[in-house]
């Protein structure tokens, strides 16, 4: 009887130790897994934020395009070309519209709903476009080469 | 006869501004603009805009707005002040003609 008790005790004891070991191992692996997952999350978060920013910029540019052209070259005589303009100048004007230092019935409402970071992005975008005037419209219509350049600008 | 004279006068008045734009005269007048906007309309100073190839009507409107004070700018307000309507038209035509 006593023998059985010892065997049972030993059995329980070893079972507890092995259970503890496996518990420690599994918690370690969980910790490693979660740190990897965290790093991946950070990368994904950065990528997602960048994508969201690009998407937002694209949407905003669509609002500008009817007057300032898809590629920043305006097809209407009273609206300025923006392509290749200095970023600093563009930003200064956008901020002036936002805070009504430069008054314009069209531009102020367009710009005032955007925050300053978005205006920086917009100024950067238009400054980065080519101002090559050989690609501008002929008789108010975009020619094929300017259509092609618009596509590359979008990409 | 009176009607015809009126129509003729109206035609002259309406076409006059379009005929007035003189690129060469604009170029001569642009010397004072070059310090900030570049000799060829491309500014070397990021705070000042390029004007080369800008829309003629847009440039003319801005110059008039600077002159009238509708668009406020301490530098451009005083620069545009002495310009006549012909100067404005010529300058706008000159800068729009640049590539």
mmCIF file of N, CA, C and O in Angstrom, chain B residues 26 30-31 33-34 37-42 51-54 59 90-99:
data_model
loop_
_atom_site.group_PDB
_atom_site.id
_atom_site.type_symbol
_atom_site.label_atom_id
_atom_site.label_comp_id
_atom_site.label_asym_id
_atom_site.label_seq_id
_atom_site.Cartn_x
_atom_site.Cartn_y
_atom_site.Cartn_z
ATOM 1 N N UNK B 26 6.249 94.260 -72.773
ATOM 2 C CA UNK B 26 6.185 93.560 -71.484
ATOM 3 C C UNK B 26 7.560 93.147 -71.022
ATOM 4 O O UNK B 26 7.904 93.279 -69.843
ATOM 5 N N UNK B 30 9.581 94.225 -67.686
ATOM 6 C CA UNK B 30 9.767 93.146 -66.703
ATOM 7 C C UNK B 30 11.090 93.232 -65.953
ATOM 8 O O UNK B 30 11.327 92.417 -65.053
ATOM 9 N N UNK B 31 11.937 94.207 -66.318
ATOM 10 C CA UNK B 31 13.252 94.330 -65.661
ATOM 11 C C UNK B 31 13.094 94.424 -64.141
ATOM 12 O O UNK B 31 13.832 93.781 -63.390
ATOM 13 N N UNK B 33 10.765 93.233 -62.366
ATOM 14 C CA UNK B 33 10.201 92.001 -61.791
ATOM 15 C C UNK B 33 11.286 90.939 -61.611
ATOM 16 O O UNK B 33 11.168 90.051 -60.747
ATOM 17 N N UNK B 34 12.346 91.070 -62.458
ATOM 18 C CA UNK B 34 13.336 89.993 -62.570
ATOM 19 C C UNK B 34 14.077 89.712 -61.272
ATOM 20 O O UNK B 34 14.475 88.562 -61.018
ATOM 21 N N UNK B 37 11.453 87.423 -59.567
ATOM 22 C CA UNK B 37 10.816 86.360 -60.353
ATOM 23 C C UNK B 37 11.741 85.761 -61.399
ATOM 24 O O UNK B 37 11.305 84.921 -62.196
ATOM 25 N N UNK B 38 13.028 86.198 -61.408
ATOM 26 C CA UNK B 38 13.990 85.622 -62.342
ATOM 27 C C UNK B 38 13.967 86.315 -63.694
ATOM 28 O O UNK B 38 12.921 86.792 -64.133
ATOM 29 N N UNK B 39 15.118 86.348 -64.345
ATOM 30 C CA UNK B 39 15.233 87.030 -65.643
ATOM 31 C C UNK B 39 14.349 86.358 -66.691
ATOM 32 O O UNK B 39 13.851 87.001 -67.605
ATOM 33 N N UNK B 40 14.145 85.035 -66.542
ATOM 34 C CA UNK B 40 13.327 84.304 -67.510
ATOM 35 C C UNK B 40 11.995 83.843 -66.913
ATOM 36 O O UNK B 40 11.373 82.896 -67.396
ATOM 37 N N UNK B 41 11.609 84.488 -65.811
ATOM 38 C CA UNK B 41 10.325 84.147 -65.194
ATOM 39 C C UNK B 41 10.358 82.940 -64.298
ATOM 40 O O UNK B 41 9.320 82.498 -63.811
ATOM 41 N N UNK B 42 11.573 82.401 -64.081
ATOM 42 C CA UNK B 42 11.717 81.281 -63.143
ATOM 43 C C UNK B 42 12.458 81.813 -61.922
ATOM 44 O O UNK B 42 13.621 82.175 -62.006
ATOM 45 N N UNK B 51 6.819 82.644 -62.917
ATOM 46 C CA UNK B 51 5.777 83.261 -63.752
ATOM 47 C C UNK B 51 5.807 82.745 -65.191
ATOM 48 O O UNK B 51 4.832 82.898 -65.923
ATOM 49 N N UNK B 52 6.909 82.144 -65.561
ATOM 50 C CA UNK B 52 7.054 81.660 -66.944
ATOM 51 C C UNK B 52 5.957 80.663 -67.278
ATOM 52 O O UNK B 52 5.765 79.674 -66.555
ATOM 53 N N UNK B 53 5.227 80.942 -68.344
ATOM 54 C CA UNK B 53 4.189 80.017 -68.799
ATOM 55 C C UNK B 53 2.923 80.065 -67.955
ATOM 56 O O UNK B 53 2.020 79.254 -68.157
ATOM 57 N N UNK B 54 2.860 81.002 -67.042
ATOM 58 C CA UNK B 54 1.634 81.135 -66.246
ATOM 59 C C UNK B 54 0.522 81.703 -67.138
ATOM 60 O O UNK B 54 0.789 82.339 -68.161
ATOM 61 N N UNK B 59 -2.297 86.195 -64.526
ATOM 62 C CA UNK B 59 -1.267 87.179 -64.157
ATOM 63 C C UNK B 59 -1.872 88.584 -64.171
ATOM 64 O O UNK B 59 -1.684 89.361 -63.233
ATOM 65 N N UNK B 90 0.722 93.886 -71.051
ATOM 66 C CA UNK B 90 1.983 93.537 -71.699
ATOM 67 C C UNK B 90 2.801 92.559 -70.852
ATOM 68 O O UNK B 90 3.365 91.589 -71.370
ATOM 69 N N UNK B 91 2.864 92.850 -69.563
ATOM 70 C CA UNK B 91 3.617 91.967 -68.661
ATOM 71 C C UNK B 91 3.005 90.565 -68.637
ATOM 72 O O UNK B 91 3.724 89.557 -68.687
ATOM 73 N N UNK B 92 1.668 90.520 -68.554
ATOM 74 C CA UNK B 92 0.983 89.221 -68.525
ATOM 75 C C UNK B 92 1.256 88.445 -69.809
ATOM 76 O O UNK B 92 1.545 87.243 -69.767
ATOM 77 N N UNK B 93 1.206 89.152 -70.940
ATOM 78 C CA UNK B 93 1.460 88.493 -72.233
ATOM 79 C C UNK B 93 2.900 88.004 -72.310
ATOM 80 O O UNK B 93 3.173 86.896 -72.792
ATOM 81 N N UNK B 94 3.834 88.830 -71.797
ATOM 82 C CA UNK B 94 5.247 88.449 -71.835
ATOM 83 C C UNK B 94 5.508 87.191 -71.006
ATOM 84 O O UNK B 94 6.085 86.224 -71.509
ATOM 85 N N UNK B 95 5.053 87.171 -69.754
ATOM 86 C CA UNK B 95 5.340 86.018 -68.898
ATOM 87 C C UNK B 95 4.623 84.762 -69.380
ATOM 88 O O UNK B 95 5.154 83.656 -69.283
ATOM 89 N N UNK B 96 3.407 84.940 -69.920
ATOM 90 C CA UNK B 96 2.674 83.779 -70.443
ATOM 91 C C UNK B 96 3.396 83.196 -71.659
ATOM 92 O O UNK B 96 3.296 81.996 -71.933
ATOM 93 N N UNK B 97 4.135 84.043 -72.370
ATOM 94 C CA UNK B 97 4.791 83.585 -73.597
ATOM 95 C C UNK B 97 6.077 82.810 -73.301
ATOM 96 O O UNK B 97 6.592 82.107 -74.177
ATOM 97 N N UNK B 98 6.602 82.935 -72.088
ATOM 98 C CA UNK B 98 7.849 82.241 -71.745
ATOM 99 C C UNK B 98 7.585 80.765 -71.493
ATOM 100 O O UNK B 98 6.519 80.385 -71.039
ATOM 101 N N UNK B 99 8.596 79.959 -71.799
ATOM 102 C CA UNK B 99 8.455 78.515 -71.550
ATOM 103 C C UNK B 99 9.224 78.120 -70.303
ATOM 104 O O UNK B 99 10.284 78.614 -70.042
#
